[in-house]
Amino acid sequence: MSEPVLEAAGLVKSYGRVDALRGTDFELRAGEILAVVGDNGAGKSTLIRCLSGAEAPDAGTITFDGKPAAFRDVQQAKRAGIETVYQNLAVSPALDIASNLFLGREIRRRGPLGSALRMLDTGAMRRRAREQVSRLGIETLQDITQAVETLSGGQRQAVAVARAAAFGSKVVILDEPMAALGVRESRQVTDLMKRLRDDGMPIVLISHDMPSVFDLADRVHIQRLGRRAAVVSPATHTMEQAVAIMTGAAAA
């Protein structure tokens, strides 16, 4: 069994009198899709925000690549290699696909044009964007110069995931990636996630869609009342058993 890439122990997070996390644990291994499921209020979002640097836990420890980690913000987590794709995608509709892939990480021209005039190297970004899209096998993104506002929901999700895969060199976290997508578009995103996993990229999938979870995930982290209730596998547990643990109808 491989060592965890990202691990947490005893995480606690409170907002006033509300205890969002009550000593929860977490473990993500290399080359797996780990689904995080739970009812509303179970602490899923807070857990992910702590792991991605968006929130600082009140107590507990986070270990990344075998070393203690205390991310002060999202940018520090990104620099370490953790990329998160939230439901709102954070894409810029007016920009093209290549510009969105390099959003916040733009390549500037060499010499004074880049350093003094801050001019972008559009050609370099488009070349690298094509390479990334081709490497991931995203056949639905044919024209890298196409504006994102002209893309379908599934294509926009693919752009956001491709950006995370391009720069999230160690971990990609996906928050409800199939929300509001049709069956065909969901399948495209699902196939992309499987390719990333097969390339060795560990993925955290937050989802309410239990059929997709059991189709995709290698393991399922069940969050309940601010704690990790269980970690199950689609090979050992049925969807109904996982839901029973999630709702408290059955013990782990």
Short mmCIF file of C-alpha atoms in Angstrom, two decimals:
data_model
loop_
_atom_site.label_atom_id
_atom_site.label_comp_id
_atom_site.label_asym_id
_atom_site.label_seq_id
_atom_site.Cartn_x
_atom_site.Cartn_y
_atom_site.Cartn_z
CA MET A 1 0.00 0.00 0.00
CA SER A 2 1.43 3.37 -1.04
CA GLU A 3 2.14 6.15 1.44
CA PRO A 4 -0.46 8.94 1.56
CA VAL A 5 0.24 11.96 -0.65
CA LEU A 6 -2.06 14.18 1.39
CA GLU A 7 -3.07 13.31 4.93
CA ALA A 8 -4.88 14.98 7.81
CA ALA A 9 -5.34 13.94 11.43
CA GLY A 10 -7.74 15.33 13.99
CA LEU A 11 -8.79 18.43 12.07
CA VAL A 12 -11.01 20.79 14.03
CA LYS A 13 -12.72 23.87 12.61
CA SER A 14 -15.41 25.96 14.28
CA TYR A 15 -17.36 29.01 13.17
CA GLY A 16 -18.63 30.57 16.37
CA ARG A 17 -20.79 27.93 18.01
CA VAL A 18 -20.93 25.76 14.90
CA ASP A 19 -18.40 22.91 14.84
CA ALA A 20 -17.85 22.15 11.15
CA LEU A 21 -15.01 19.67 11.77
CA ARG A 22 -14.78 17.68 14.99
CA GLY A 23 -11.47 15.87 14.75
CA THR A 24 -11.76 14.46 11.24
CA ASP A 25 -9.07 12.40 9.51
CA PHE A 26 -8.26 12.18 5.80
CA GLU A 27 -5.94 10.16 3.58
CA LEU A 28 -5.28 10.45 -0.16
CA ARG A 29 -2.98 7.97 -1.88
CA ALA A 30 -1.02 8.29 -5.11
CA GLY A 31 -2.81 7.36 -8.32
CA GLU A 32 -6.32 7.07 -6.89
CA ILE A 33 -9.65 8.81 -7.10
CA LEU A 34 -10.86 9.35 -3.55
CA ALA A 35 -14.50 10.43 -3.33
CA VAL A 36 -15.66 12.51 -0.36
CA VAL A 37 -19.37 12.12 0.36
CA GLY A 38 -21.73 13.16 3.13
CA ASP A 39 -25.00 14.93 3.88
CA ASN A 40 -25.22 18.71 3.91
CA GLY A 41 -23.47 19.98 7.03
CA ALA A 42 -21.24 16.92 7.31
CA GLY A 43 -18.12 19.07 6.89
CA LYS A 44 -17.10 18.11 3.35
CA SER A 45 -16.58 21.65 2.11
CA THR A 46 -14.76 22.76 5.26
CA LEU A 47 -12.46 19.74 5.06
CA ILE A 48 -11.56 20.53 1.46
CA ARG A 49 -11.04 24.21 2.24
CA CYS A 50 -8.60 23.29 5.00
CA LEU A 51 -6.72 20.88 2.72
CA SER A 52 -6.51 23.43 -0.11
CA GLY A 53 -5.36 26.39 1.98
CA ALA A 54 -8.63 28.33 1.82
CA GLU A 55 -9.15 27.87 5.57
CA ALA A 56 -6.79 27.24 8.48
CA PRO A 57 -7.92 24.49 10.88
CA ASP A 58 -8.22 25.37 14.56
CA ALA A 59 -6.48 22.14 15.52
CA GLY A 60 -5.07 19.00 13.93
CA THR A 61 -2.28 18.33 11.46
CA ILE A 62 -1.94 18.19 7.68
CA THR A 63 0.86 16.23 6.00
CA PHE A 64 1.73 16.68 2.33
CA ASP A 65 4.34 14.55 0.58
CA GLY A 66 5.39 13.17 3.94
CA LYS A 67 6.09 16.58 5.47
CA PRO A 68 4.03 18.73 7.85
CA ALA A 69 2.06 21.38 5.94
CA ALA A 70 0.38 24.55 7.17
CA PHE A 71 -0.86 26.35 4.07
CA ARG A 72 -1.46 30.02 4.85
CA ASP A 73 -3.58 30.54 1.74
CA VAL A 74 -4.70 28.98 -1.53
CA GLN A 75 -1.72 30.36 -3.45
CA GLN A 76 0.71 28.62 -1.13
CA ALA A 77 -1.15 25.34 -1.63
CA LYS A 78 -1.07 25.89 -5.40
CA ARG A 79 2.66 26.48 -5.34
CA ALA A 80 3.04 23.20 -3.47
CA GLY A 81 1.06 21.44 -6.20
CA ILE A 82 -2.56 21.31 -4.99
CA GLU A 83 -5.14 22.64 -7.45
CA THR A 84 -8.85 22.92 -6.69
CA VAL A 85 -11.68 23.25 -9.20
CA TYR A 86 -14.80 24.64 -7.51
CA GLN A 87 -18.37 24.47 -8.81
CA ASN A 88 -18.21 28.00 -10.20
CA LEU A 89 -15.14 26.94 -12.26
CA ALA A 90 -13.50 30.41 -12.00
CA VAL A 91 -13.06 30.66 -15.77
CA SER A 92 -13.13 33.93 -17.67
CA PRO A 93 -15.81 33.58 -20.38
CA ALA A 94 -14.50 36.43 -22.57
CA LEU A 95 -11.00 34.92 -22.84
CA ASP A 96 -10.03 32.06 -25.10
CA ILE A 97 -9.17 28.53 -23.95
CA ALA A 98 -5.42 29.10 -23.93
CA SER A 99 -5.71 32.30 -21.89
CA ASN A 100 -7.92 30.52 -19.36
CA LEU A 101 -5.44 27.68 -18.97
CA PHE A 102 -2.76 30.26 -18.06
CA LEU A 103 -5.05 32.55 -16.05
CA GLY A 104 -2.92 33.97 -13.24
CA ARG A 105 0.17 32.25 -14.64
CA GLU A 106 0.55 34.12 -17.92
CA ILE A 107 3.76 33.74 -19.91
CA ARG A 108 5.34 37.08 -20.75
CA ARG A 109 7.61 37.86 -23.66
CA ARG A 110 11.33 37.74 -23.16
CA GLY A 111 13.37 40.87 -22.71
CA PRO A 112 12.07 44.42 -22.20
CA LEU A 113 8.76 43.69 -23.94
CA GLY A 114 7.85 41.30 -21.15
CA SER A 115 9.66 42.79 -18.18
CA ALA A 116 8.98 46.47 -18.84
CA LEU A 117 5.90 46.52 -21.06
CA ARG A 118 4.36 43.35 -19.54
CA MET A 119 3.44 42.00 -22.96
CA LEU A 120 2.16 38.44 -23.06
CA ASP A 121 3.66 35.67 -25.18
CA THR A 122 0.35 34.55 -26.68
CA GLY A 123 2.02 32.16 -29.11
CA ALA A 124 3.84 30.28 -26.36
CA MET A 125 0.70 29.99 -24.26
CA ARG A 126 -1.29 28.64 -27.19
CA ARG A 127 1.39 26.10 -28.07
CA ARG A 128 1.59 24.83 -24.51
CA ALA A 129 -2.19 24.83 -24.18
CA ARG A 130 -2.50 22.65 -27.30
CA GLU A 131 0.10 20.27 -25.89
CA GLN A 132 -1.76 20.02 -22.58
CA VAL A 133 -5.16 19.46 -24.21
CA SER A 134 -3.65 16.84 -26.54
CA ARG A 135 -1.84 15.09 -23.67
CA LEU A 136 -5.08 14.80 -21.75
CA GLY A 137 -6.93 13.52 -24.81
CA ILE A 138 -9.63 16.19 -24.66
CA GLU A 139 -11.10 15.82 -28.13
CA THR A 140 -13.95 18.27 -27.54
CA LEU A 141 -11.59 21.27 -27.41
CA GLN A 142 -10.55 21.58 -31.03
CA ASP A 143 -9.77 25.29 -31.33
CA ILE A 144 -7.55 26.60 -28.54
CA THR A 145 -8.35 30.20 -29.61
CA GLN A 146 -12.11 29.74 -29.08
CA ALA A 147 -13.71 31.98 -26.44
CA VAL A 148 -14.84 30.07 -23.37
CA GLU A 149 -18.24 31.80 -23.44
CA THR A 150 -19.02 29.87 -26.65
CA LEU A 151 -18.32 26.47 -25.03
CA SER A 152 -20.82 24.04 -23.55
CA GLY A 153 -20.93 23.31 -19.83
CA GLY A 154 -18.94 20.11 -20.26
CA GLN A 155 -16.31 21.86 -22.35
CA ARG A 156 -15.94 24.61 -19.74
CA GLN A 157 -15.50 21.98 -17.06
CA ALA A 158 -12.85 20.32 -19.23
CA VAL A 159 -10.99 23.65 -19.48
CA ALA A 160 -11.05 24.06 -15.69
CA VAL A 161 -9.87 20.48 -15.11
CA ALA A 162 -7.16 20.82 -17.77
CA ARG A 163 -5.88 23.96 -16.04
CA ALA A 164 -5.78 22.14 -12.70
CA ALA A 165 -3.98 19.18 -14.25
CA ALA A 166 -1.47 21.44 -15.97
CA PHE A 167 -0.38 23.15 -12.76
CA GLY A 168 -1.59 20.84 -9.99
CA SER A 169 1.45 18.65 -10.31
CA LYS A 170 0.64 16.55 -7.25
CA VAL A 171 -3.07 16.72 -6.30
CA VAL A 172 -6.28 17.81 -8.04
CA ILE A 173 -9.44 18.48 -6.01
CA LEU A 174 -12.74 18.58 -7.92
CA ASP A 175 -15.87 19.99 -6.27
CA GLU A 176 -19.04 18.57 -7.89
CA PRO A 177 -17.52 18.45 -11.41
CA MET A 178 -20.61 16.87 -12.98
CA ALA A 179 -23.15 19.27 -11.45
CA ALA A 180 -25.58 20.66 -14.05
CA LEU A 181 -24.02 18.60 -16.86
CA GLY A 182 -25.88 16.31 -19.23
CA VAL A 183 -25.13 12.60 -19.56
CA ARG A 184 -22.79 13.00 -22.55
CA GLU A 185 -20.88 15.90 -21.01
CA SER A 186 -20.60 14.10 -17.67
CA ARG A 187 -19.07 11.14 -19.48
CA GLN A 188 -16.46 13.41 -21.06
CA VAL A 189 -15.44 14.76 -17.66
CA THR A 190 -15.49 11.25 -16.20
CA ASP A 191 -13.17 9.98 -18.93
CA LEU A 192 -10.81 12.90 -18.32
CA MET A 193 -10.66 12.11 -14.60
CA LYS A 194 -9.88 8.47 -15.34
CA ARG A 195 -7.05 9.47 -17.69
CA LEU A 196 -5.57 11.73 -15.01
CA ARG A 197 -5.79 8.92 -12.46
CA ASP A 198 -4.20 6.45 -14.87
CA ASP A 199 -1.35 8.94 -15.37
CA GLY A 200 -0.72 8.78 -11.62
CA MET A 201 -2.49 11.98 -10.57
CA PRO A 202 -4.31 11.59 -7.22
CA ILE A 203 -7.78 13.14 -7.36
CA VAL A 204 -10.20 14.15 -4.62
CA LEU A 205 -13.79 14.08 -5.89
CA ILE A 206 -16.51 15.81 -3.87
CA SER A 207 -19.90 14.68 -5.15
CA HIS A 208 -23.52 14.04 -4.22
CA ASP A 209 -23.92 11.81 -7.28
CA MET A 210 -23.52 8.36 -5.73
CA PRO A 211 -23.73 6.40 -9.02
CA SER A 212 -20.85 8.50 -10.41
CA VAL A 213 -18.94 8.06 -7.16
CA PHE A 214 -19.22 4.28 -7.33
CA ASP A 215 -18.35 4.30 -11.03
CA LEU A 216 -15.23 6.45 -10.57
CA ALA A 217 -13.80 6.17 -7.09
CA ASP A 218 -11.19 3.72 -5.89
CA ARG A 219 -12.14 4.55 -2.29
CA VAL A 220 -14.95 6.56 -0.69
CA HIS A 221 -14.40 8.82 2.34
CA ILE A 222 -17.72 9.12 4.19
CA GLN A 223 -18.05 12.31 6.23
CA ARG A 224 -20.68 12.50 8.96
CA LEU A 225 -21.26 15.15 11.63
CA GLY A 226 -17.83 16.71 11.19
CA ARG A 227 -15.91 13.45 11.37
CA ARG A 228 -14.76 10.69 9.04
CA ALA A 229 -17.32 7.96 9.62
CA ALA A 230 -15.66 5.40 7.35
CA VAL A 231 -13.60 4.78 4.25
CA VAL A 232 -15.13 2.14 2.01
CA SER A 233 -14.44 0.72 -1.42
CA PRO A 234 -16.89 0.06 -4.27
CA ALA A 235 -15.35 -3.43 -4.30
CA THR A 236 -16.40 -4.15 -0.72
CA HIS A 237 -19.52 -2.03 -0.13
CA THR A 238 -22.68 -1.37 -2.10
CA MET A 239 -24.03 2.10 -2.72
CA GLU A 240 -26.87 1.38 -0.30
CA GLN A 241 -24.42 0.39 2.45
CA ALA A 242 -22.42 3.59 1.93
CA VAL A 243 -25.59 5.71 2.12
CA ALA A 244 -26.61 3.93 5.32
CA ILE A 245 -23.27 4.82 6.92
CA MET A 246 -23.56 8.39 5.63
CA THR A 247 -27.01 8.87 7.18
CA GLY A 248 -26.24 7.05 10.43
CA ALA A 249 -28.62 4.17 9.68
CA ALA A 250 -25.71 1.72 9.84
CA ALA A 251 -22.35 1.60 11.59
CA ALA A 252 -19.09 1.48 9.66
#
